[in-house]
């Protein structure tokens, strides 16, 4: 038992409150109700020192003994006053920034060196560089290395997971570009110090060497020489500038990464620019027709559309950020800063007017020979971009988005470059998540589809060994389907091969529900049974991984069954009446691969990750159309890695008023997942009222001392059957 004394401010008064931590947070709210007459469901509790919202026991651990209580009704009034104050503050801040910019421009003319062509010398080589991206030979070489159909499928699946099964071309192109970025991040290799060519061990730098004729052919800028720490081998690391060679080697540092990736973007028809940061970094921009603007893409980091990554995340002191394209050059520094007056003070190579003249001269050279119509379109696009950058320059930075320090390259190397950021464990995350819709009806359909098949097994009184053999054949068919081209999926089953395959053919009527859930159908052809697509191929693509994972768990649970009978056709063997198609909201999430809906997509390779959830976090699932379900069980699955992030203590609550008030459904402590992708099934012991919202409050992870994160592979909620029927 721990006693804490709190001072609570409310409506100008300060109240003393004694709180026993064993009583739970709901008791604290009742105590506040007795002191202030503010009902528990109308209370908003804040820490006085940092205005942090306090909503759980774990929140109280991190705040001082001074709290502030407002009712939700009062809070709306306060919020309006705060917004008005913030607008006034914003106007004042904008005025100060504009004044600072004017002063920086005034003093710039006294501190910049005489224009000796240094700026133009920095930019000119890249103008020649980007022309290589237009070479059909280089583009074709790049395309040949890309698993195009795989990326197209992933792009369509990513859209389908958002409920978009019929995307426009612009949406498809945008999604494909992101998949190209993720693929490139996995296929290209970062080189800090190359491994020894002889034995593969660590090397030490010996300085620079002279380029060989075979290297000069591929535009080598310099050659780094390394000596092995374990054998006498000398290893050369040529810094190739020709993207054709980089398509072959697939290794390098940020210069090689951005150079090669920009070629890939052009090879697939995206309007692309190479972005040169004078403080020593390079990345790519592509024009997204879907967004209607240029989009930042950093292939080294695998990050997109986060232009403030460098200033806010890496703590870079930017000066010049220049975009180089086939039709000209552009100063895009303002896209990457919200501290323009500070940036101006560091732009000391040349004056702003001289810089503008240099860029205009290069643009005119690049566009020489263009028709008036093309020039008009380009100039219009340039003006729109300029206006957008000016507009965005003074927008407020979203404080809920956390931007990481540099992740590519070694940690010590990043520290030497001062690019580690303020928090070296930081990641691209959001502490103010949007409500996300769960597109998971197919998951429930697949889980329910195993019932007819197992009912058939029980009716035929098949021994467990035979059932496992048959399920193995079904799994093989699904794997064959998964490996086949997604637009023309097909797998065949020959009924004459063996008794188990013959039995599968006989049991096909029991498999129809599974095939329907996978958007598949059977076709009889010359004594064979072909399984092929029955509808939108993307519906099959999104469902197949779910079916294979479910089949794996079913086989594992069947092995643990003593015998197969009607009584065994329930959890955990069969997962019936899973709640689906609701919406998810979480206390935080990792972007883009650890978002809240990843906990409900039925795929074990995805997960919900809460970057600050080790000592407490929450996730809420709201049923669609406010339907109410009587929860009878739920399952949690451990994620793919990092056991220290597994949830250990949690509370599950239900709400019959969409989250205004909550009642306890289940509480667990000291739960340990022994393996990765391990499922634990928990049945609701006490009768509970039907609910239209469910909240997990995770109180602690397995190791709160060495880790700040919580992650979970999946969450499945199971309701009571309606009128004895599965839903």
mmCIF file of C-alpha atoms in Angstrom, residues 497-626:
data_model
loop_
_atom_site.group_PDB
_atom_site.id
_atom_site.type_symbol
_atom_site.label_atom_id
_atom_site.label_comp_id
_atom_site.label_asym_id
_atom_site.label_seq_id
_atom_site.Cartn_x
_atom_site.Cartn_y
_atom_site.Cartn_z
ATOM 1 C CA UNK A 497 -2.454 -39.101 -56.280
ATOM 2 C CA UNK A 498 -3.098 -40.387 -52.746
ATOM 3 C CA UNK A 499 -5.875 -40.963 -50.280
ATOM 4 C CA UNK A 500 -5.336 -37.679 -48.444
ATOM 5 C CA UNK A 501 -5.544 -35.605 -51.630
ATOM 6 C CA UNK A 502 -8.518 -37.647 -52.677
ATOM 7 C CA UNK A 503 -10.135 -36.868 -49.333
ATOM 8 C CA UNK A 504 -9.446 -33.165 -49.828
ATOM 9 C CA UNK A 505 -11.284 -33.342 -53.158
ATOM 10 C CA UNK A 506 -14.217 -35.095 -51.446
ATOM 11 C CA UNK A 507 -14.196 -32.491 -48.672
ATOM 12 C CA UNK A 508 -14.255 -29.548 -51.070
ATOM 13 C CA UNK A 509 -17.887 -28.651 -50.242
ATOM 14 C CA UNK A 510 -16.707 -28.096 -46.662
ATOM 15 C CA UNK A 511 -13.955 -25.856 -48.005
ATOM 16 C CA UNK A 512 -16.301 -23.619 -50.010
ATOM 17 C CA UNK A 513 -16.677 -21.140 -47.162
ATOM 18 C CA UNK A 514 -12.897 -20.899 -46.884
ATOM 19 C CA UNK A 515 -12.588 -20.419 -50.656
ATOM 20 C CA UNK A 516 -15.279 -17.731 -50.600
ATOM 21 C CA UNK A 517 -13.475 -15.919 -47.797
ATOM 22 C CA UNK A 518 -10.347 -15.990 -49.974
ATOM 23 C CA UNK A 519 -12.265 -14.834 -53.068
ATOM 24 C CA UNK A 520 -11.394 -18.133 -54.777
ATOM 25 C CA UNK A 521 -13.350 -20.808 -56.623
ATOM 26 C CA UNK A 522 -12.802 -24.373 -57.860
ATOM 27 C CA UNK A 523 -12.837 -25.410 -61.497
ATOM 28 C CA UNK A 524 -12.869 -29.076 -62.621
ATOM 29 C CA UNK A 525 -10.464 -29.686 -65.532
ATOM 30 C CA UNK A 526 -9.575 -33.139 -66.982
ATOM 31 C CA UNK A 527 -9.664 -35.006 -63.712
ATOM 32 C CA UNK A 528 -7.978 -32.154 -61.853
ATOM 33 C CA UNK A 529 -9.411 -29.607 -59.513
ATOM 34 C CA UNK A 530 -8.091 -26.102 -60.125
ATOM 35 C CA UNK A 531 -8.385 -23.400 -57.484
ATOM 36 C CA UNK A 532 -8.385 -19.958 -59.086
ATOM 37 C CA UNK A 533 -9.542 -16.381 -58.563
ATOM 38 C CA UNK A 534 -13.229 -15.683 -58.212
ATOM 39 C CA UNK A 535 -13.143 -11.894 -57.923
ATOM 40 C CA UNK A 536 -10.861 -8.956 -57.217
ATOM 41 C CA UNK A 537 -7.312 -10.385 -56.954
ATOM 42 C CA UNK A 538 -6.491 -7.869 -54.221
ATOM 43 C CA UNK A 539 -9.146 -9.441 -51.984
ATOM 44 C CA UNK A 540 -7.244 -12.718 -52.291
ATOM 45 C CA UNK A 541 -3.906 -10.996 -51.724
ATOM 46 C CA UNK A 542 -5.046 -9.407 -48.472
ATOM 47 C CA UNK A 543 -6.680 -12.621 -47.208
ATOM 48 C CA UNK A 544 -4.074 -15.284 -48.070
ATOM 49 C CA UNK A 545 -1.515 -14.344 -45.378
ATOM 50 C CA UNK A 546 -4.314 -14.329 -42.797
ATOM 51 C CA UNK A 547 -5.474 -17.792 -43.879
ATOM 52 C CA UNK A 548 -1.951 -19.241 -43.738
ATOM 53 C CA UNK A 549 -1.300 -17.801 -40.278
ATOM 54 C CA UNK A 550 -4.684 -19.044 -39.040
ATOM 55 C CA UNK A 551 -3.967 -22.484 -40.483
ATOM 56 C CA UNK A 552 -0.595 -22.609 -38.710
ATOM 57 C CA UNK A 553 -2.220 -21.816 -35.360
ATOM 58 C CA UNK A 554 -5.023 -24.297 -36.030
ATOM 59 C CA UNK A 555 -2.532 -27.083 -36.737
ATOM 60 C CA UNK A 556 -0.560 -26.208 -33.593
ATOM 61 C CA UNK A 557 -3.674 -26.193 -31.410
ATOM 62 C CA UNK A 558 -4.933 -29.432 -32.955
ATOM 63 C CA UNK A 559 -1.685 -31.140 -31.998
ATOM 64 C CA UNK A 560 -2.373 -30.138 -28.404
ATOM 65 C CA UNK A 561 -5.916 -31.600 -28.510
ATOM 66 C CA UNK A 562 -6.357 -35.052 -27.011
ATOM 67 C CA UNK A 563 -8.974 -35.911 -29.608
ATOM 68 C CA UNK A 564 -11.143 -34.148 -32.163
ATOM 69 C CA UNK A 565 -14.789 -33.934 -31.180
ATOM 70 C CA UNK A 566 -17.748 -31.554 -31.200
ATOM 71 C CA UNK A 567 -16.627 -30.294 -27.788
ATOM 72 C CA UNK A 568 -13.237 -29.231 -29.180
ATOM 73 C CA UNK A 569 -14.750 -27.029 -31.916
ATOM 74 C CA UNK A 570 -14.258 -23.831 -29.935
ATOM 75 C CA UNK A 571 -11.475 -21.568 -28.734
ATOM 76 C CA UNK A 572 -8.581 -21.888 -29.047
ATOM 77 C CA UNK A 573 -8.903 -24.480 -31.860
ATOM 78 C CA UNK A 574 -11.608 -22.568 -33.742
ATOM 79 C CA UNK A 575 -11.908 -18.802 -33.451
ATOM 80 C CA UNK A 576 -15.585 -18.071 -33.997
ATOM 81 C CA UNK A 577 -17.579 -14.851 -33.686
ATOM 82 C CA UNK A 578 -14.608 -12.523 -33.921
ATOM 83 C CA UNK A 579 -15.686 -8.856 -33.761
ATOM 84 C CA UNK A 580 -14.643 -6.916 -36.860
ATOM 85 C CA UNK A 581 -14.957 -3.717 -38.938
ATOM 86 C CA UNK A 582 -14.682 -1.358 -35.991
ATOM 87 C CA UNK A 583 -12.237 1.496 -35.475
ATOM 88 C CA UNK A 584 -9.057 1.751 -33.434
ATOM 89 C CA UNK A 585 -7.587 4.612 -31.444
ATOM 90 C CA UNK A 586 -4.361 4.386 -29.453
ATOM 91 C CA UNK A 587 -2.258 6.471 -27.076
ATOM 92 C CA UNK A 588 0.577 6.420 -29.638
ATOM 93 C CA UNK A 589 1.871 4.511 -32.645
ATOM 94 C CA UNK A 590 4.916 3.914 -34.819
ATOM 95 C CA UNK A 591 4.622 5.299 -38.356
ATOM 96 C CA UNK A 592 4.104 3.718 -40.854
ATOM 97 C CA UNK A 593 4.565 0.071 -39.825
ATOM 98 C CA UNK A 594 3.336 0.029 -36.236
ATOM 99 C CA UNK A 595 -0.013 1.802 -36.468
ATOM 100 C CA UNK A 596 -2.980 0.897 -34.266
ATOM 101 C CA UNK A 597 -4.952 -1.094 -36.876
ATOM 102 C CA UNK A 598 -1.994 -3.466 -37.294
ATOM 103 C CA UNK A 599 -3.183 -5.093 -34.062
ATOM 104 C CA UNK A 600 -6.421 -6.151 -35.759
ATOM 105 C CA UNK A 601 -5.367 -7.165 -39.296
ATOM 106 C CA UNK A 602 -4.926 -10.899 -38.604
ATOM 107 C CA UNK A 603 -1.337 -11.007 -39.902
ATOM 108 C CA UNK A 604 1.435 -11.991 -37.530
ATOM 109 C CA UNK A 605 4.177 -10.134 -39.408
ATOM 110 C CA UNK A 606 2.585 -6.779 -38.516
ATOM 111 C CA UNK A 607 2.234 -5.229 -35.080
ATOM 112 C CA UNK A 608 1.031 -2.238 -33.113
ATOM 113 C CA UNK A 609 3.983 -0.476 -31.506
ATOM 114 C CA UNK A 610 3.677 2.248 -28.871
ATOM 115 C CA UNK A 611 7.037 4.046 -28.608
ATOM 116 C CA UNK A 612 6.340 5.342 -25.093
ATOM 117 C CA UNK A 613 4.140 2.527 -23.844
ATOM 118 C CA UNK A 614 6.444 0.507 -21.562
ATOM 119 C CA UNK A 615 5.056 2.011 -18.360
ATOM 120 C CA UNK A 616 1.517 2.489 -19.532
ATOM 121 C CA UNK A 617 -0.517 3.003 -22.695
ATOM 122 C CA UNK A 618 -3.907 2.165 -24.143
ATOM 123 C CA UNK A 619 -5.716 1.092 -27.286
ATOM 124 C CA UNK A 620 -9.474 1.357 -27.856
ATOM 125 C CA UNK A 621 -11.561 -0.680 -30.282
ATOM 126 C CA UNK A 622 -14.995 0.784 -31.097
ATOM 127 C CA UNK A 623 -17.570 -1.442 -32.770
ATOM 128 C CA UNK A 624 -19.029 -0.313 -36.078
ATOM 129 C CA UNK A 625 -22.500 1.281 -36.090
ATOM 130 C CA UNK A 626 -22.409 1.278 -32.273
#
